[in-house]
Amino acid sequence: MDGKADVVNVITPLLTQAGRQPEQTAIEGALDRWSYGRLRNDVLAYAGALHRQGVVAGQRVLLIAPTVPEFVVAYLGVQALGAVVVPVNTMSTRAELEYFIAEAGCTLVIAWHELGTVASEAAATAGVPVWSLTEGAETGAGESPATAHDGAGEDVTVILFTSGTTGRPKGAELTVGNVLAAGEIAVRLAGATPADRIGTGLPLFHVFGQTAVLMLALTAGASMSLLPRFSAEAMLDMLRRDRLTVMCGVPTMWNAMLHDAAGASAADFINLRLAISGGASLPGAVNSAFQETFGCTLLEAYGLTETTAIGTYGGPHAPPGSVGTAAFHTAVEVRDAAGLPAAPNTAGEVYIKGPTVMRGYHHRPDATAEVLSADGWFRTGDIGEMDAEHNVRIVGRAKELIIRGGYNVYPSEVEAVLYEHPDIIEAAVVGIEHEHYGEEVAAVVVVGPGSRTDAAEIMAWARERLSAYKIPRVVQFVDRLPTGSTGKILKRAIDRGVLAEMLTGRAAPPTTVAG
């Protein structure tokens, strides 16, 4: 049941490691563990069952499951056949699932058994069968294994739907070569070895969890601990239990561990040599507080779904606020409005080229042409600056740029200042329409328990540290900011209408200040 370790397939690293170290722990779940040998056998058995269901190379299979070891078995089982896995958010509605199934042309749905009837109803509407994914990823007694499909690097292996901030979500096609390259690059960046114990609370249906974490572990031959649902206490419990050496997460996770995990100390982090942050900009104040409190190195990386989570990586000597330089085998440029390289420390759009850039958007040639040039450069839509040493600093999304009276305001710059305030735990800065300035700056913040900070104090704090046009003219206090499945703050879910009313004085104000 070895499979061939020299095939061109996403499971090749698994086959290689299972041949070398079959008893080594591959996946550590809350209730069970999978050795490399067991994981290989279960993946090939699952692939065999899929093959008897009629799944063949090139077909699309929708997968909806939480971050459990069985996700890994099904995910790799689909890919072992040369089929295309379409992982989607476990919080997807029936209408969203129907859209994903139709848009990707899925011929089968695999759904975790505890997710209710939504997936079954969506599959029935589409007229495709649905499989229930249960504990142990059981497919029936006596399943014979499949032989791993030997494909090509340019074969599509994953379709990941973007968040759809504008229009309907688009499916980014990631190839076998993209995913394998992401694992290899991640291993080099993290310096990972089979001795590492990697842990995450990220959802595996997201590109960060799949490629920058799962493929990192499998390619290195390391173990990977999975947390089905993130909380600061659960993450710390996993850290202690499994003596993690590498931990991966997003900024809100590190922030939660700082503020919500009672009793946590540097002693809990004694084995942890590296924490990797991605998914969103890491506020400098959070980074420095985390490293000071826990005595742990926290490095920031930058990538997108369309680049298989790979772009830049900030080593230990990267300047504060920087996401570092281009990853191995990757080129990064910051370009001005004319498409030419911008001068050092000048804001422009970030472009990425390398082996992890997607093939394109599924059945969206026009959308693909808008962001992907013929020579392989991907236009990210992110605004950044590059210094003379090629360190990149992300200052915001092009679509989130606030233009106040003709001046550009980058939300991340304002947020970084707000995070330095001792009472502010989380902050999000957005633009709201203004009849005179075009847009006005608004901040939505979460403060610590018992804080007596008001909007006037926050504005005064910002005024001491920012140019006048960057100061928030509206400050709204909330108990929590809206977040997505990875914990990333969702600015599109912030109610701009309420902020606009606060600006004009129509909303109730303990939370508003006009400036």
PDB file of C-alpha atoms in Angstrom, residues 125-373:
ATOM      1  CA  THR A 125     -30.880  20.729  -5.745  1.00  0.00           C
ATOM      2  CA  ALA A 126     -27.832  20.277  -7.969  1.00  0.00           C
ATOM      3  CA  GLY A 127     -28.644  16.615  -8.572  1.00  0.00           C
ATOM      4  CA  VAL A 128     -25.310  15.305  -7.285  1.00  0.00           C
ATOM      5  CA  PRO A 129     -24.692  12.650  -4.623  1.00  0.00           C
ATOM      6  CA  VAL A 130     -23.471  13.514  -1.124  1.00  0.00           C
ATOM      7  CA  TRP A 131     -21.118  11.514   1.094  1.00  0.00           C
ATOM      8  CA  SER A 132     -21.068  11.805   4.867  1.00  0.00           C
ATOM      9  CA  LEU A 133     -17.583  12.235   6.334  1.00  0.00           C
ATOM     10  CA  THR A 134     -17.483  10.626   9.794  1.00  0.00           C
ATOM     11  CA  GLU A 135     -14.938  10.031  12.543  1.00  0.00           C
ATOM     12  CA  GLY A 136     -12.091   7.939  11.220  1.00  0.00           C
ATOM     13  CA  ALA A 137     -13.028   8.807   7.611  1.00  0.00           C
ATOM     14  CA  GLU A 138     -14.613   5.378   7.297  1.00  0.00           C
ATOM     15  CA  THR A 139     -15.695   4.389   3.783  1.00  0.00           C
ATOM     16  CA  GLY A 140     -16.786   0.818   4.444  1.00  0.00           C
ATOM     17  CA  ALA A 141     -15.085  -2.459   5.286  1.00  0.00           C
ATOM     18  CA  GLY A 142     -12.439  -3.944   3.055  1.00  0.00           C
ATOM     19  CA  GLU A 143     -11.811  -0.953   0.829  1.00  0.00           C
ATOM     20  CA  SER A 144      -8.856  -1.594  -1.461  1.00  0.00           C
ATOM     21  CA  PRO A 145      -6.470   1.309  -2.022  1.00  0.00           C
ATOM     22  CA  ALA A 146      -6.208   3.382  -5.124  1.00  0.00           C
ATOM     23  CA  THR A 147      -2.948   4.025  -6.925  1.00  0.00           C
ATOM     24  CA  ALA A 148      -1.938   7.670  -6.772  1.00  0.00           C
ATOM     25  CA  HIS A 149      -2.607   9.421 -10.066  1.00  0.00           C
ATOM     26  CA  ASP A 150       0.577  10.486 -11.858  1.00  0.00           C
ATOM     27  CA  GLY A 151      -0.317  13.834 -13.403  1.00  0.00           C
ATOM     28  CA  ALA A 152       1.377  17.050 -14.424  1.00  0.00           C
ATOM     29  CA  GLY A 153       2.412  20.115 -12.470  1.00  0.00           C
ATOM     30  CA  GLU A 154      -0.032  22.307 -14.400  1.00  0.00           C
ATOM     31  CA  ASP A 155      -3.039  20.121 -13.519  1.00  0.00           C
ATOM     32  CA  VAL A 156      -5.606  21.926 -11.361  1.00  0.00           C
ATOM     33  CA  THR A 157      -5.871  20.238  -7.955  1.00  0.00           C
ATOM     34  CA  VAL A 158      -7.756  22.781  -5.813  1.00  0.00           C
ATOM     35  CA  ILE A 159     -10.390  25.430  -6.497  1.00  0.00           C
ATOM     36  CA  LEU A 160     -10.663  27.966  -3.674  1.00  0.00           C
ATOM     37  CA  PHE A 161     -13.416  30.553  -3.837  1.00  0.00           C
ATOM     38  CA  THR A 162     -12.369  34.068  -2.931  1.00  0.00           C
ATOM     39  CA  SER A 163     -14.332  35.990  -0.334  1.00  0.00           C
ATOM     40  CA  GLY A 164     -16.243  37.922  -2.970  1.00  0.00           C
ATOM     41  CA  THR A 165     -15.872  41.453  -1.594  1.00  0.00           C
ATOM     42  CA  THR A 166     -17.205  42.615  -4.954  1.00  0.00           C
ATOM     43  CA  GLY A 167     -19.556  40.549  -7.069  1.00  0.00           C
ATOM     44  CA  ARG A 168     -19.942  36.776  -6.771  1.00  0.00           C
ATOM     45  CA  PRO A 169     -17.000  34.754  -5.444  1.00  0.00           C
ATOM     46  CA  LYS A 170     -14.464  33.582  -8.012  1.00  0.00           C
ATOM     47  CA  GLY A 171     -12.782  30.186  -7.896  1.00  0.00           C
ATOM     48  CA  ALA A 172      -8.992  30.438  -7.900  1.00  0.00           C
ATOM     49  CA  GLU A 173      -7.496  27.411  -9.655  1.00  0.00           C
ATOM     50  CA  LEU A 174      -4.385  26.152  -7.862  1.00  0.00           C
ATOM     51  CA  THR A 175      -2.298  23.541  -9.609  1.00  0.00           C
ATOM     52  CA  VAL A 176      -0.376  20.528  -8.351  1.00  0.00           C
ATOM     53  CA  GLY A 177       2.788  22.517  -8.974  1.00  0.00           C
ATOM     54  CA  ASN A 178       1.445  25.488  -6.990  1.00  0.00           C
ATOM     55  CA  VAL A 179       0.623  23.399  -3.918  1.00  0.00           C
ATOM     56  CA  LEU A 180       3.834  21.363  -3.952  1.00  0.00           C
ATOM     57  CA  ALA A 181       5.906  24.530  -4.401  1.00  0.00           C
ATOM     58  CA  ALA A 182       4.075  26.194  -1.499  1.00  0.00           C
ATOM     59  CA  GLY A 183       5.014  23.302   0.781  1.00  0.00           C
ATOM     60  CA  GLU A 184       8.646  23.314  -0.316  1.00  0.00           C
ATOM     61  CA  ILE A 185       8.983  27.088   0.049  1.00  0.00           C
ATOM     62  CA  ALA A 186       7.256  27.069   3.454  1.00  0.00           C
ATOM     63  CA  VAL A 187       9.680  24.413   4.721  1.00  0.00           C
ATOM     64  CA  ARG A 188      12.675  26.530   3.717  1.00  0.00           C
ATOM     65  CA  LEU A 189      11.225  29.713   5.186  1.00  0.00           C
ATOM     66  CA  ALA A 190      10.365  28.089   8.516  1.00  0.00           C
ATOM     67  CA  GLY A 191      13.491  25.908   8.623  1.00  0.00           C
ATOM     68  CA  ALA A 192      11.158  22.997   9.402  1.00  0.00           C
ATOM     69  CA  THR A 193      12.365  19.427  10.054  1.00  0.00           C
ATOM     70  CA  PRO A 194      10.730  16.128  11.071  1.00  0.00           C
ATOM     71  CA  ALA A 195      11.457  17.088  14.679  1.00  0.00           C
ATOM     72  CA  ASP A 196       9.014  19.998  14.515  1.00  0.00           C
ATOM     73  CA  ARG A 197       5.557  19.889  16.050  1.00  0.00           C
ATOM     74  CA  ILE A 198       3.381  22.350  14.167  1.00  0.00           C
ATOM     75  CA  GLY A 199       0.014  23.538  15.465  1.00  0.00           C
ATOM     76  CA  THR A 200      -2.773  25.772  14.211  1.00  0.00           C
ATOM     77  CA  GLY A 201      -6.284  26.971  14.949  1.00  0.00           C
ATOM     78  CA  LEU A 202      -6.760  28.026  11.327  1.00  0.00           C
ATOM     79  CA  PRO A 203      -9.534  26.443   9.253  1.00  0.00           C
ATOM     80  CA  LEU A 204      -8.149  23.931   6.774  1.00  0.00           C
ATOM     81  CA  PHE A 205     -10.651  25.026   4.145  1.00  0.00           C
ATOM     82  CA  HIS A 206      -8.715  28.320   3.933  1.00  0.00           C
ATOM     83  CA  VAL A 207      -5.573  28.638   1.806  1.00  0.00           C
ATOM     84  CA  PHE A 208      -3.350  29.519   4.770  1.00  0.00           C
ATOM     85  CA  GLY A 209      -4.269  26.351   6.650  1.00  0.00           C
ATOM     86  CA  GLN A 210      -4.096  24.090   3.591  1.00  0.00           C
ATOM     87  CA  THR A 211      -0.878  25.176   1.983  1.00  0.00           C
ATOM     88  CA  ALA A 212       1.248  27.228   4.344  1.00  0.00           C
ATOM     89  CA  VAL A 213       0.534  24.865   7.276  1.00  0.00           C
ATOM     90  CA  LEU A 214      -0.655  21.408   6.128  1.00  0.00           C
ATOM     91  CA  MET A 215       1.774  21.220   3.198  1.00  0.00           C
ATOM     92  CA  LEU A 216       4.521  22.660   5.400  1.00  0.00           C
ATOM     93  CA  ALA A 217       4.061  19.782   7.856  1.00  0.00           C
ATOM     94  CA  LEU A 218       3.740  17.020   5.240  1.00  0.00           C
ATOM     95  CA  THR A 219       6.693  18.239   3.194  1.00  0.00           C
ATOM     96  CA  ALA A 220       8.911  18.511   6.280  1.00  0.00           C
ATOM     97  CA  GLY A 221       7.723  15.198   7.730  1.00  0.00           C
ATOM     98  CA  ALA A 222       6.674  17.054  10.889  1.00  0.00           C
ATOM     99  CA  SER A 223       3.587  16.490  13.032  1.00  0.00           C
ATOM    100  CA  MET A 224       0.588  18.798  12.781  1.00  0.00           C
ATOM    101  CA  SER A 225      -1.812  19.476  15.659  1.00  0.00           C
ATOM    102  CA  LEU A 226      -5.296  20.620  14.723  1.00  0.00           C
ATOM    103  CA  LEU A 227      -7.715  22.746  16.706  1.00  0.00           C
ATOM    104  CA  PRO A 228     -11.292  22.378  15.395  1.00  0.00           C
ATOM    105  CA  ARG A 229     -12.435  25.690  16.870  1.00  0.00           C
ATOM    106  CA  PHE A 230     -10.118  28.473  17.970  1.00  0.00           C
ATOM    107  CA  SER A 231     -10.151  30.015  21.396  1.00  0.00           C
ATOM    108  CA  ALA A 232      -7.180  31.471  23.218  1.00  0.00           C
ATOM    109  CA  GLU A 233      -7.436  28.902  26.014  1.00  0.00           C
ATOM    110  CA  ALA A 234      -7.794  25.975  23.605  1.00  0.00           C
ATOM    111  CA  MET A 235      -4.798  27.145  21.591  1.00  0.00           C
ATOM    112  CA  LEU A 236      -2.697  27.375  24.740  1.00  0.00           C
ATOM    113  CA  ASP A 237      -3.876  23.956  25.905  1.00  0.00           C
ATOM    114  CA  MET A 238      -2.772  22.477  22.567  1.00  0.00           C
ATOM    115  CA  LEU A 239       0.537  24.337  22.815  1.00  0.00           C
ATOM    116  CA  ARG A 240       1.234  22.803  26.227  1.00  0.00           C
ATOM    117  CA  ARG A 241      -0.120  19.309  25.474  1.00  0.00           C
ATOM    118  CA  ASP A 242       1.744  18.793  22.209  1.00  0.00           C
ATOM    119  CA  ARG A 243       4.832  20.866  23.103  1.00  0.00           C
ATOM    120  CA  LEU A 244       4.508  22.803  19.856  1.00  0.00           C
ATOM    121  CA  THR A 245       7.631  24.176  18.200  1.00  0.00           C
ATOM    122  CA  VAL A 246       5.856  26.107  15.406  1.00  0.00           C
ATOM    123  CA  MET A 247       2.458  27.783  15.630  1.00  0.00           C
ATOM    124  CA  CYS A 248       0.541  29.455  12.783  1.00  0.00           C
ATOM    125  CA  GLY A 249      -2.313  31.934  13.044  1.00  0.00           C
ATOM    126  CA  VAL A 250      -3.755  35.317  12.162  1.00  0.00           C
ATOM    127  CA  PRO A 251      -3.376  38.610  14.101  1.00  0.00           C
ATOM    128  CA  THR A 252      -6.677  38.280  15.977  1.00  0.00           C
ATOM    129  CA  MET A 253      -5.469  34.952  17.400  1.00  0.00           C
ATOM    130  CA  TRP A 254      -2.249  36.410  18.789  1.00  0.00           C
ATOM    131  CA  ASN A 255      -4.221  39.343  20.158  1.00  0.00           C
ATOM    132  CA  ALA A 256      -6.720  37.007  21.826  1.00  0.00           C
ATOM    133  CA  MET A 257      -3.916  35.034  23.440  1.00  0.00           C
ATOM    134  CA  LEU A 258      -2.553  38.274  24.844  1.00  0.00           C
ATOM    135  CA  HIS A 259      -5.844  39.485  26.273  1.00  0.00           C
ATOM    136  CA  ASP A 260      -8.104  36.479  26.846  1.00  0.00           C
ATOM    137  CA  ALA A 261      -5.851  33.652  28.042  1.00  0.00           C
ATOM    138  CA  ALA A 262      -5.714  34.010  31.816  1.00  0.00           C
ATOM    139  CA  GLY A 263      -2.618  32.568  33.404  1.00  0.00           C
ATOM    140  CA  ALA A 264      -0.582  32.206  30.211  1.00  0.00           C
ATOM    141  CA  SER A 265       3.106  32.969  30.596  1.00  0.00           C
ATOM    142  CA  ALA A 266       6.421  32.640  28.828  1.00  0.00           C
ATOM    143  CA  ALA A 267       6.826  29.215  30.447  1.00  0.00           C
ATOM    144  CA  ASP A 268       4.039  27.900  28.213  1.00  0.00           C
ATOM    145  CA  PHE A 269       6.078  28.899  25.148  1.00  0.00           C
ATOM    146  CA  ILE A 270       9.350  27.306  26.159  1.00  0.00           C
ATOM    147  CA  ASN A 271       9.308  24.797  23.276  1.00  0.00           C
ATOM    148  CA  LEU A 272       7.930  27.227  20.688  1.00  0.00           C
ATOM    149  CA  ARG A 273      10.721  28.473  18.460  1.00  0.00           C
ATOM    150  CA  LEU A 274       8.549  30.233  15.903  1.00  0.00           C
ATOM    151  CA  ALA A 275       5.090  31.722  15.518  1.00  0.00           C
ATOM    152  CA  ILE A 276       4.008  32.676  11.992  1.00  0.00           C
ATOM    153  CA  SER A 277       1.346  35.314  11.390  1.00  0.00           C
ATOM    154  CA  GLY A 278      -0.514  35.807   8.121  1.00  0.00           C
ATOM    155  CA  GLY A 279      -3.934  36.471   6.662  1.00  0.00           C
ATOM    156  CA  ALA A 280      -3.974  40.176   7.583  1.00  0.00           C
ATOM    157  CA  SER A 281      -1.577  42.918   8.653  1.00  0.00           C
ATOM    158  CA  LEU A 282      -0.130  42.357  12.110  1.00  0.00           C
ATOM    159  CA  PRO A 283      -0.276  45.571  14.171  1.00  0.00           C
ATOM    160  CA  GLY A 284       3.162  46.431  15.487  1.00  0.00           C
ATOM    161  CA  ALA A 285       1.870  46.921  19.015  1.00  0.00           C
ATOM    162  CA  VAL A 286       0.395  43.403  19.057  1.00  0.00           C
ATOM    163  CA  ASN A 287       3.612  41.922  17.674  1.00  0.00           C
ATOM    164  CA  SER A 288       5.879  43.591  20.221  1.00  0.00           C
ATOM    165  CA  ALA A 289       3.534  42.866  23.147  1.00  0.00           C
ATOM    166  CA  PHE A 290       3.262  39.189  22.172  1.00  0.00           C
ATOM    167  CA  GLN A 291       7.011  38.714  21.871  1.00  0.00           C
ATOM    168  CA  GLU A 292       7.691  40.620  25.096  1.00  0.00           C
ATOM    169  CA  THR A 293       5.029  38.747  27.087  1.00  0.00           C
ATOM    170  CA  PHE A 294       5.743  35.241  25.858  1.00  0.00           C
ATOM    171  CA  GLY A 295       9.407  35.457  24.861  1.00  0.00           C
ATOM    172  CA  CYS A 296       8.592  34.016  21.460  1.00  0.00           C
ATOM    173  CA  THR A 297       9.642  35.005  17.941  1.00  0.00           C
ATOM    174  CA  LEU A 298       6.572  36.121  15.949  1.00  0.00           C
ATOM    175  CA  LEU A 299       7.230  36.615  12.246  1.00  0.00           C
ATOM    176  CA  GLU A 300       4.839  37.984   9.659  1.00  0.00           C
ATOM    177  CA  ALA A 301       4.226  36.492   6.226  1.00  0.00           C
ATOM    178  CA  TYR A 302       2.162  37.771   3.308  1.00  0.00           C
ATOM    179  CA  GLY A 303       0.353  35.907   0.562  1.00  0.00           C
ATOM    180  CA  LEU A 304      -3.067  35.494  -1.030  1.00  0.00           C
ATOM    181  CA  THR A 305      -5.400  32.736  -2.127  1.00  0.00           C
ATOM    182  CA  GLU A 306      -4.269  33.399  -5.699  1.00  0.00           C
ATOM    183  CA  THR A 307      -0.607  32.925  -4.715  1.00  0.00           C
ATOM    184  CA  THR A 308      -1.190  29.735  -2.693  1.00  0.00           C
ATOM    185  CA  ALA A 309      -0.533  31.778   0.496  1.00  0.00           C
ATOM    186  CA  ILE A 310       3.076  32.516  -0.548  1.00  0.00           C
ATOM    187  CA  GLY A 311       4.461  35.996  -1.243  1.00  0.00           C
ATOM    188  CA  THR A 312       6.854  37.505   1.277  1.00  0.00           C
ATOM    189  CA  TYR A 313       8.302  36.439   4.609  1.00  0.00           C
ATOM    190  CA  GLY A 314       9.658  38.601   7.385  1.00  0.00           C
ATOM    191  CA  GLY A 315      12.727  37.061   8.945  1.00  0.00           C
ATOM    192  CA  PRO A 316      13.961  37.993  12.414  1.00  0.00           C
ATOM    193  CA  HIS A 317      15.730  41.081  11.052  1.00  0.00           C
ATOM    194  CA  ALA A 318      12.805  42.501   9.058  1.00  0.00           C
ATOM    195  CA  PRO A 319      11.980  46.107   9.993  1.00  0.00           C
ATOM    196  CA  PRO A 320       8.993  46.558  12.331  1.00  0.00           C
ATOM    197  CA  GLY A 321       5.740  46.722  10.380  1.00  0.00           C
ATOM    198  CA  SER A 322       7.285  44.940   7.400  1.00  0.00           C
ATOM    199  CA  VAL A 323       6.189  41.600   5.930  1.00  0.00           C
ATOM    200  CA  GLY A 324       9.757  41.034   4.802  1.00  0.00           C
ATOM    201  CA  THR A 325      11.194  40.270   1.409  1.00  0.00           C
ATOM    202  CA  ALA A 326      10.108  37.986  -1.425  1.00  0.00           C
ATOM    203  CA  ALA A 327       9.920  34.301  -0.568  1.00  0.00           C
ATOM    204  CA  PHE A 328      12.238  31.800  -2.234  1.00  0.00           C
ATOM    205  CA  HIS A 329      11.716  31.488  -6.014  1.00  0.00           C
ATOM    206  CA  THR A 330       9.289  34.427  -5.851  1.00  0.00           C
ATOM    207  CA  ALA A 331       9.548  37.966  -7.252  1.00  0.00           C
ATOM    208  CA  VAL A 332       7.690  40.922  -5.746  1.00  0.00           C
ATOM    209  CA  GLU A 333       7.362  44.422  -7.168  1.00  0.00           C
ATOM    210  CA  VAL A 334       5.588  47.584  -6.044  1.00  0.00           C
ATOM    211  CA  ARG A 335       4.349  49.494  -9.096  1.00  0.00           C
ATOM    212  CA  ASP A 336       2.961  52.978  -9.611  1.00  0.00           C
ATOM    213  CA  ALA A 337      -0.215  53.904 -11.468  1.00  0.00           C
ATOM    214  CA  ALA A 338       1.607  53.629 -14.799  1.00  0.00           C
ATOM    215  CA  GLY A 339       2.649  50.053 -14.012  1.00  0.00           C
ATOM    216  CA  LEU A 340       6.300  50.966 -13.488  1.00  0.00           C
ATOM    217  CA  PRO A 341       8.384  50.088 -10.413  1.00  0.00           C
ATOM    218  CA  ALA A 342       7.707  52.670  -7.714  1.00  0.00           C
ATOM    219  CA  ALA A 343      10.527  54.554  -6.017  1.00  0.00           C
ATOM    220  CA  PRO A 344      11.702  53.177  -2.651  1.00  0.00           C
ATOM    221  CA  ASN A 345       9.296  53.873   0.234  1.00  0.00           C
ATOM    222  CA  THR A 346       6.619  55.060  -2.179  1.00  0.00           C
ATOM    223  CA  ALA A 347       3.157  53.522  -2.101  1.00  0.00           C
ATOM    224  CA  GLY A 348       2.016  51.483  -5.075  1.00  0.00           C
ATOM    225  CA  GLU A 349       0.282  48.239  -5.963  1.00  0.00           C
ATOM    226  CA  VAL A 350       1.971  44.955  -5.060  1.00  0.00           C
ATOM    227  CA  TYR A 351       2.643  42.432  -7.850  1.00  0.00           C
ATOM    228  CA  ILE A 352       3.833  38.837  -7.340  1.00  0.00           C
ATOM    229  CA  LYS A 353       5.369  36.309  -9.725  1.00  0.00           C
ATOM    230  CA  GLY A 354       6.500  32.783  -8.960  1.00  0.00           C
ATOM    231  CA  PRO A 355       5.686  29.061  -8.871  1.00  0.00           C
ATOM    232  CA  THR A 356       2.763  29.518  -6.488  1.00  0.00           C
ATOM    233  CA  VAL A 357       0.744  31.985  -8.604  1.00  0.00           C
ATOM    234  CA  MET A 358      -2.587  30.434  -9.595  1.00  0.00           C
ATOM    235  CA  ARG A 359      -3.442  29.242 -13.094  1.00  0.00           C
ATOM    236  CA  GLY A 360      -6.442  31.586 -13.190  1.00  0.00           C
ATOM    237  CA  TYR A 361     -10.066  31.926 -12.107  1.00  0.00           C
ATOM    238  CA  HIS A 362     -12.263  28.963 -12.983  1.00  0.00           C
ATOM    239  CA  HIS A 363     -14.273  29.735 -16.148  1.00  0.00           C
ATOM    240  CA  ARG A 364     -13.518  33.483 -15.694  1.00  0.00           C
ATOM    241  CA  PRO A 365     -11.084  34.433 -18.496  1.00  0.00           C
ATOM    242  CA  ASP A 366     -11.930  38.147 -18.285  1.00  0.00           C
ATOM    243  CA  ALA A 367     -11.403  38.260 -14.519  1.00  0.00           C
ATOM    244  CA  THR A 368      -8.173  36.307 -14.925  1.00  0.00           C
ATOM    245  CA  ALA A 369      -6.881  38.729 -17.566  1.00  0.00           C
ATOM    246  CA  GLU A 370      -7.515  41.667 -15.209  1.00  0.00           C
ATOM    247  CA  VAL A 371      -5.083  40.370 -12.596  1.00  0.00           C
ATOM    248  CA  LEU A 372      -2.724  37.946 -14.345  1.00  0.00           C
ATOM    249  CA  SER A 373      -0.395  39.080 -17.121  1.00  0.00           C
TER     250      SER A 373
END
